[in-house]
Structures are given as structure tokens and as C-alpha cells.
Amino acid sequence: MPSETSVTLSDRGKEVVTQDNEVVGEIAEVQEVESGSNRVFVEPDSDLSQSAMSRLGWTDRHEEGYELDPDRIGAVYEDQVRLEH
């Protein structure tokens, strides 16, 4: 059963999965913020193409990984974070 769409520190290591059930990476880091959505960084799957990364908006790598737009998060499950679009 999904929780809300907020990713927390306890979600590190969870798979990030698209609507098409493609695993695109895993949550590498979560930076908690006082107001608004936490900053979420993903380590992409080693087989993920550059075009797929571009579609996900992952163009600039930070030290922690690629930042995931919180508007893309559809649901947070026990074992994965599902993307909405």
C-alpha cells in the first residue's frame, strides 16, 4: 500500500521505477528541508541510456547523484518509489 509521495531518509536504497515498470535507479540520498519537498537524489541504473536520463530530467549530476523532481513521484511503497510521469 502506498504512502504519501514524500521521500524521507528511510527511503534511501529503494528502487526508482517508472510507470512502465522499468527500474531506472535507486534513491542514493535524501536531503531533508524544513519547508517543501525533500531533495531526492538518484543513482541511475548502469544500463540506463542517456536519452532515458534526459527524459527524466537527469542532465546535471550532483555529488549525491541526479536530483529527482518531486513532481514526478507518484507513490512511495515499502520497497520502491514509483514515478508518475
mmCIF file of N, CA and C in Angstrom:
data_model
loop_
_atom_site.group_PDB
_atom_site.id
_atom_site.type_symbol
_atom_site.label_atom_id
_atom_site.label_comp_id
_atom_site.label_asym_id
_atom_site.label_seq_id
_atom_site.Cartn_x
_atom_site.Cartn_y
_atom_site.Cartn_z
ATOM 1 N N MET A 1 0.843 -1.185 0.000
ATOM 2 C CA MET A 1 0.000 0.000 0.000
ATOM 3 C C MET A 1 0.887 1.247 0.000
ATOM 4 N N PRO A 2 0.616 2.212 -0.870
ATOM 5 C CA PRO A 2 1.486 3.381 -0.954
ATOM 6 C C PRO A 2 1.306 4.327 0.222
ATOM 7 N N SER A 3 2.378 5.023 0.531
ATOM 8 C CA SER A 3 2.278 6.107 1.496
ATOM 9 C C SER A 3 2.091 7.381 0.690
ATOM 10 N N GLU A 4 2.309 8.501 1.331
ATOM 11 C CA GLU A 4 2.233 9.733 0.558
ATOM 12 C C GLU A 4 3.393 9.785 -0.419
ATOM 13 N N THR A 5 3.507 10.865 -1.134
ATOM 14 C CA THR A 5 4.551 10.966 -2.152
ATOM 15 C C THR A 5 5.833 11.592 -1.615
ATOM 16 N N SER A 6 5.931 11.764 -0.309
ATOM 17 C CA SER A 6 7.131 12.340 0.287
ATOM 18 C C SER A 6 8.190 11.266 0.504
ATOM 19 N N VAL A 7 9.394 11.542 0.039
ATOM 20 C CA VAL A 7 10.517 10.642 0.240
ATOM 21 C C VAL A 7 11.286 11.128 1.463
ATOM 22 N N THR A 8 11.636 10.191 2.348
ATOM 23 C CA THR A 8 12.358 10.523 3.573
ATOM 24 C C THR A 8 13.690 9.776 3.617
ATOM 25 N N LEU A 9 14.472 10.045 4.651
ATOM 26 C CA LEU A 9 15.766 9.381 4.805
ATOM 27 C C LEU A 9 15.641 7.866 4.796
ATOM 28 N N SER A 10 14.548 7.345 5.325
ATOM 29 C CA SER A 10 14.366 5.888 5.388
ATOM 30 C C SER A 10 14.143 5.263 4.010
ATOM 31 N N ASP A 11 13.961 6.080 2.986
ATOM 32 C CA ASP A 11 13.731 5.569 1.632
ATOM 33 C C ASP A 11 15.023 5.369 0.838
ATOM 34 N N ARG A 12 16.168 5.721 1.427
ATOM 35 C CA ARG A 12 17.443 5.510 0.728
ATOM 36 C C ARG A 12 17.600 4.034 0.392
ATOM 37 N N GLY A 13 18.071 3.766 -0.807
ATOM 38 C CA GLY A 13 18.283 2.399 -1.259
ATOM 39 C C GLY A 13 17.102 1.792 -1.990
ATOM 40 N N LYS A 14 15.955 2.449 -1.962
ATOM 41 C CA LYS A 14 14.783 1.917 -2.665
ATOM 42 C C LYS A 14 14.940 2.099 -4.166
ATOM 43 N N GLU A 15 14.377 1.152 -4.921
ATOM 44 C CA GLU A 15 14.372 1.257 -6.374
ATOM 45 C C GLU A 15 13.472 2.399 -6.814
ATOM 46 N N VAL A 16 13.852 3.048 -7.905
ATOM 47 C CA VAL A 16 13.027 4.059 -8.551
ATOM 48 C C VAL A 16 12.495 3.414 -9.827
ATOM 49 N N VAL A 17 11.154 3.368 -9.958
ATOM 50 C CA VAL A 17 10.507 2.615 -11.022
ATOM 51 C C VAL A 17 9.553 3.524 -11.798
ATOM 52 N N THR A 18 9.583 3.418 -13.133
ATOM 53 C CA THR A 18 8.699 4.220 -13.981
ATOM 54 C C THR A 18 7.305 3.604 -14.042
ATOM 55 N N GLN A 19 6.393 4.310 -14.710
ATOM 56 C CA GLN A 19 5.034 3.792 -14.921
ATOM 57 C C GLN A 19 5.047 2.514 -15.742
ATOM 58 N N ASP A 20 6.089 2.331 -16.549
ATOM 59 C CA ASP A 20 6.220 1.139 -17.396
ATOM 60 C C ASP A 20 6.953 0.005 -16.687
ATOM 61 N N ASN A 21 7.109 0.127 -15.371
ATOM 62 C CA ASN A 21 7.793 -0.878 -14.540
ATOM 63 C C ASN A 21 9.271 -1.043 -14.870
ATOM 64 N N GLU A 22 9.887 0.003 -15.399
ATOM 65 C CA GLU A 22 11.324 -0.024 -15.668
ATOM 66 C C GLU A 22 12.057 0.534 -14.452
ATOM 67 N N VAL A 23 12.996 -0.243 -13.928
ATOM 68 C CA VAL A 23 13.826 0.234 -12.821
ATOM 69 C C VAL A 23 14.871 1.163 -13.421
ATOM 70 N N VAL A 24 14.860 2.427 -12.988
ATOM 71 C CA VAL A 24 15.777 3.415 -13.561
ATOM 72 C C VAL A 24 16.902 3.796 -12.609
ATOM 73 N N GLY A 25 16.838 3.320 -11.370
ATOM 74 C CA GLY A 25 17.887 3.630 -10.415
ATOM 75 C C GLY A 25 17.433 3.353 -9.005
ATOM 76 N N GLU A 26 18.194 3.914 -8.052
ATOM 77 C CA GLU A 26 17.806 3.790 -6.651
ATOM 78 C C GLU A 26 18.072 5.096 -5.923
ATOM 79 N N ILE A 27 17.323 5.302 -4.853
ATOM 80 C CA ILE A 27 17.478 6.520 -4.063
ATOM 81 C C ILE A 27 18.851 6.477 -3.401
ATOM 82 N N ALA A 28 19.705 7.435 -3.737
ATOM 83 C CA ALA A 28 21.063 7.475 -3.203
ATOM 84 C C ALA A 28 21.159 8.367 -1.976
ATOM 85 N N GLU A 29 20.404 9.453 -1.975
ATOM 86 C CA GLU A 29 20.488 10.419 -0.875
ATOM 87 C C GLU A 29 19.202 11.202 -0.782
ATOM 88 N N VAL A 30 18.860 11.585 0.436
ATOM 89 C CA VAL A 30 17.702 12.442 0.691
ATOM 90 C C VAL A 30 18.174 13.566 1.595
ATOM 91 N N GLN A 31 17.934 14.784 1.175
ATOM 92 C CA GLN A 31 18.263 15.948 1.994
ATOM 93 C C GLN A 31 16.955 16.530 2.498
ATOM 94 N N GLU A 32 16.770 16.453 3.817
ATOM 95 C CA GLU A 32 15.531 16.961 4.395
ATOM 96 C C GLU A 32 15.558 18.479 4.420
ATOM 97 N N VAL A 33 14.416 19.073 4.101
ATOM 98 C CA VAL A 33 14.265 20.522 4.141
ATOM 99 C C VAL A 33 13.114 20.861 5.071
ATOM 100 N N GLU A 34 13.173 22.044 5.667
ATOM 101 C CA GLU A 34 12.152 22.426 6.645
ATOM 102 C C GLU A 34 10.800 22.695 6.016
ATOM 103 N N SER A 35 10.792 23.304 4.849
ATOM 104 C CA SER A 35 9.518 23.582 4.188
ATOM 105 C C SER A 35 9.593 23.100 2.748
ATOM 106 N N GLY A 36 8.529 22.498 2.282
ATOM 107 C CA GLY A 36 8.508 21.962 0.926
ATOM 108 C C GLY A 36 8.972 20.521 0.889
ATOM 109 N N SER A 37 9.207 20.039 -0.311
ATOM 110 C CA SER A 37 9.614 18.646 -0.512
ATOM 111 C C SER A 37 11.102 18.466 -0.245
ATOM 112 N N ASN A 38 11.451 17.305 0.310
ATOM 113 C CA ASN A 38 12.854 16.965 0.498
ATOM 114 C C ASN A 38 13.539 16.859 -0.854
ATOM 115 N N ARG A 39 14.839 17.122 -0.875
ATOM 116 C CA ARG A 39 15.617 16.948 -2.103
ATOM 117 C C ARG A 39 16.012 15.480 -2.190
ATOM 118 N N VAL A 40 15.708 14.866 -3.330
ATOM 119 C CA VAL A 40 15.940 13.438 -3.530
ATOM 120 C C VAL A 40 16.939 13.259 -4.669
ATOM 121 N N PHE A 41 17.956 12.433 -4.422
ATOM 122 C CA PHE A 41 18.982 12.170 -5.426
ATOM 123 C C PHE A 41 18.992 10.685 -5.764
ATOM 124 N N VAL A 42 19.117 10.395 -7.056
ATOM 125 C CA VAL A 42 19.048 9.027 -7.558
ATOM 126 C C VAL A 42 20.374 8.640 -8.199
ATOM 127 N N GLU A 43 20.808 7.420 -7.914
ATOM 128 C CA GLU A 43 21.929 6.818 -8.637
ATOM 129 C C GLU A 43 21.297 5.991 -9.750
ATOM 130 N N PRO A 44 21.480 6.394 -11.023
ATOM 131 C CA PRO A 44 20.803 5.693 -12.118
ATOM 132 C C PRO A 44 21.323 4.273 -12.306
ATOM 133 N N ASP A 45 20.465 3.420 -12.835
ATOM 134 C CA ASP A 45 20.836 2.062 -13.199
ATOM 135 C C ASP A 45 21.948 2.136 -14.243
ATOM 136 N N SER A 46 22.919 1.256 -14.141
ATOM 137 C CA SER A 46 24.074 1.308 -15.051
ATOM 138 C C SER A 46 23.692 1.082 -16.513
ATOM 139 N N ASP A 47 22.553 0.445 -16.760
ATOM 140 C CA ASP A 47 22.107 0.190 -18.133
ATOM 141 C C ASP A 47 21.206 1.287 -18.693
ATOM 142 N N LEU A 48 20.922 2.318 -17.907
ATOM 143 C CA LEU A 48 20.001 3.368 -18.333
ATOM 144 C C LEU A 48 20.652 4.236 -19.411
ATOM 145 N N SER A 49 19.954 4.425 -20.516
ATOM 146 C CA SER A 49 20.502 5.200 -21.635
ATOM 147 C C SER A 49 20.488 6.696 -21.334
ATOM 148 N N GLN A 50 21.315 7.419 -22.066
ATOM 149 C CA GLN A 50 21.361 8.876 -21.925
ATOM 150 C C GLN A 50 20.022 9.502 -22.291
ATOM 151 N N SER A 51 19.335 8.959 -23.301
ATOM 152 C CA SER A 51 18.044 9.527 -23.696
ATOM 153 C C SER A 51 17.004 9.311 -22.599
ATOM 154 N N ALA A 52 17.041 8.155 -21.936
ATOM 155 C CA ALA A 52 16.111 7.911 -20.828
ATOM 156 C C ALA A 52 16.414 8.856 -19.675
ATOM 157 N N MET A 53 17.690 9.077 -19.401
ATOM 158 C CA MET A 53 18.067 10.005 -18.335
ATOM 159 C C MET A 53 17.589 11.412 -18.666
ATOM 160 N N SER A 54 17.708 11.796 -19.918
ATOM 161 C CA SER A 54 17.258 13.111 -20.352
ATOM 162 C C SER A 54 15.748 13.255 -20.181
ATOM 163 N N ARG A 55 14.983 12.201 -20.534
ATOM 164 C CA ARG A 55 13.522 12.235 -20.363
ATOM 165 C C ARG A 55 13.137 12.410 -18.893
ATOM 166 N N LEU A 56 13.973 11.882 -18.001
ATOM 167 C CA LEU A 56 13.711 12.003 -16.569
ATOM 168 C C LEU A 56 14.201 13.337 -16.009
ATOM 169 N N GLY A 57 14.847 14.134 -16.851
ATOM 170 C CA GLY A 57 15.362 15.419 -16.402
ATOM 171 C C GLY A 57 16.696 15.303 -15.690
ATOM 172 N N TRP A 58 17.372 14.173 -15.860
ATOM 173 C CA TRP A 58 18.649 13.931 -15.202
ATOM 174 C C TRP A 58 19.783 14.319 -16.133
ATOM 175 N N THR A 59 20.081 15.603 -16.180
ATOM 176 C CA THR A 59 21.130 16.084 -17.065
ATOM 177 C C THR A 59 22.358 16.554 -16.301
ATOM 178 N N ASP A 60 22.175 17.042 -15.099
ATOM 179 C CA ASP A 60 23.290 17.551 -14.297
ATOM 180 C C ASP A 60 23.480 16.677 -13.068
ATOM 181 N N ARG A 61 24.630 16.023 -12.997
ATOM 182 C CA ARG A 61 24.922 15.162 -11.856
ATOM 183 C C ARG A 61 25.467 16.005 -10.707
ATOM 184 N N HIS A 62 24.913 15.800 -9.529
ATOM 185 C CA HIS A 62 25.415 16.409 -8.305
ATOM 186 C C HIS A 62 26.317 15.381 -7.626
ATOM 187 N N GLU A 63 27.006 15.785 -6.602
ATOM 188 C CA GLU A 63 27.860 14.855 -5.859
ATOM 189 C C GLU A 63 27.055 13.658 -5.357
ATOM 190 N N GLU A 64 25.796 13.895 -4.973
ATOM 191 C CA GLU A 64 24.942 12.855 -4.400
ATOM 192 C C GLU A 64 24.257 11.987 -5.459
ATOM 193 N N GLY A 65 24.236 12.421 -6.700
ATOM 194 C CA GLY A 65 23.536 11.713 -7.773
ATOM 195 C C GLY A 65 22.737 12.709 -8.589
ATOM 196 N N TYR A 66 21.737 12.213 -9.306
ATOM 197 C CA TYR A 66 20.869 13.078 -10.110
ATOM 198 C C TYR A 66 19.640 13.436 -9.290
ATOM 199 N N GLU A 67 19.299 14.725 -9.285
ATOM 200 C CA GLU A 67 18.158 15.156 -8.479
ATOM 201 C C GLU A 67 16.844 14.759 -9.148
ATOM 202 N N LEU A 68 15.953 14.199 -8.348
ATOM 203 C CA LEU A 68 14.641 13.766 -8.817
ATOM 204 C C LEU A 68 13.627 14.864 -8.532
ATOM 205 N N ASP A 69 12.940 15.311 -9.569
ATOM 206 C CA ASP A 69 11.895 16.321 -9.426
ATOM 207 C C ASP A 69 10.770 15.730 -8.576
ATOM 208 N N PRO A 70 10.425 16.349 -7.445
ATOM 209 C CA PRO A 70 9.382 15.791 -6.575
ATOM 210 C C PRO A 70 8.025 15.666 -7.254
ATOM 211 N N ASP A 71 7.776 16.459 -8.299
ATOM 212 C CA ASP A 71 6.504 16.362 -9.018
ATOM 213 C C ASP A 71 6.389 15.059 -9.811
ATOM 214 N N ARG A 72 7.493 14.379 -10.040
ATOM 215 C CA ARG A 72 7.484 13.108 -10.773
ATOM 216 C C ARG A 72 7.127 11.921 -9.875
ATOM 217 N N ILE A 73 7.178 12.103 -8.564
ATOM 218 C CA ILE A 73 6.930 10.989 -7.640
ATOM 219 C C ILE A 73 5.435 10.744 -7.526
ATOM 220 N N GLY A 74 5.025 9.527 -7.873
ATOM 221 C CA GLY A 74 3.614 9.156 -7.810
ATOM 222 C C GLY A 74 3.248 8.490 -6.507
ATOM 223 N N ALA A 75 4.132 7.637 -5.985
ATOM 224 C CA ALA A 75 3.851 6.911 -4.747
ATOM 225 C C ALA A 75 5.146 6.360 -4.171
ATOM 226 N N VAL A 76 5.167 6.262 -2.853
ATOM 227 C CA VAL A 76 6.295 5.660 -2.154
ATOM 228 C C VAL A 76 5.790 4.384 -1.490
ATOM 229 N N TYR A 77 6.360 3.248 -1.898
ATOM 230 C CA TYR A 77 5.994 1.950 -1.349
ATOM 231 C C TYR A 77 7.095 1.459 -0.418
ATOM 232 N N GLU A 78 6.847 0.338 0.208
ATOM 233 C CA GLU A 78 7.813 -0.239 1.143
ATOM 234 C C GLU A 78 9.158 -0.519 0.481
ATOM 235 N N ASP A 79 9.125 -0.938 -0.795
ATOM 236 C CA ASP A 79 10.362 -1.342 -1.456
ATOM 237 C C ASP A 79 10.731 -0.515 -2.686
ATOM 238 N N GLN A 80 9.911 0.487 -3.030
ATOM 239 C CA GLN A 80 10.216 1.265 -4.233
ATOM 240 C C GLN A 80 9.523 2.619 -4.220
ATOM 241 N N VAL A 81 10.071 3.500 -5.048
ATOM 242 C CA VAL A 81 9.470 4.805 -5.305
ATOM 243 C C VAL A 81 9.026 4.772 -6.760
ATOM 244 N N ARG A 82 7.729 4.985 -6.983
ATOM 245 C CA ARG A 82 7.183 4.913 -8.343
ATOM 246 C C ARG A 82 7.019 6.315 -8.904
ATOM 247 N N LEU A 83 7.450 6.467 -10.144
ATOM 248 C CA LEU A 83 7.322 7.745 -10.828
ATOM 249 C C LEU A 83 5.964 7.830 -11.494
ATOM 250 N N GLU A 84 5.448 9.038 -11.538
ATOM 251 C CA GLU A 84 4.126 9.269 -12.110
ATOM 252 C C GLU A 84 4.196 9.576 -13.594
ATOM 253 N N HIS A 85 5.174 10.342 -13.995
ATOM 254 C CA HIS A 85 5.312 10.728 -15.404
ATOM 255 C C HIS A 85 6.737 11.126 -15.692
#
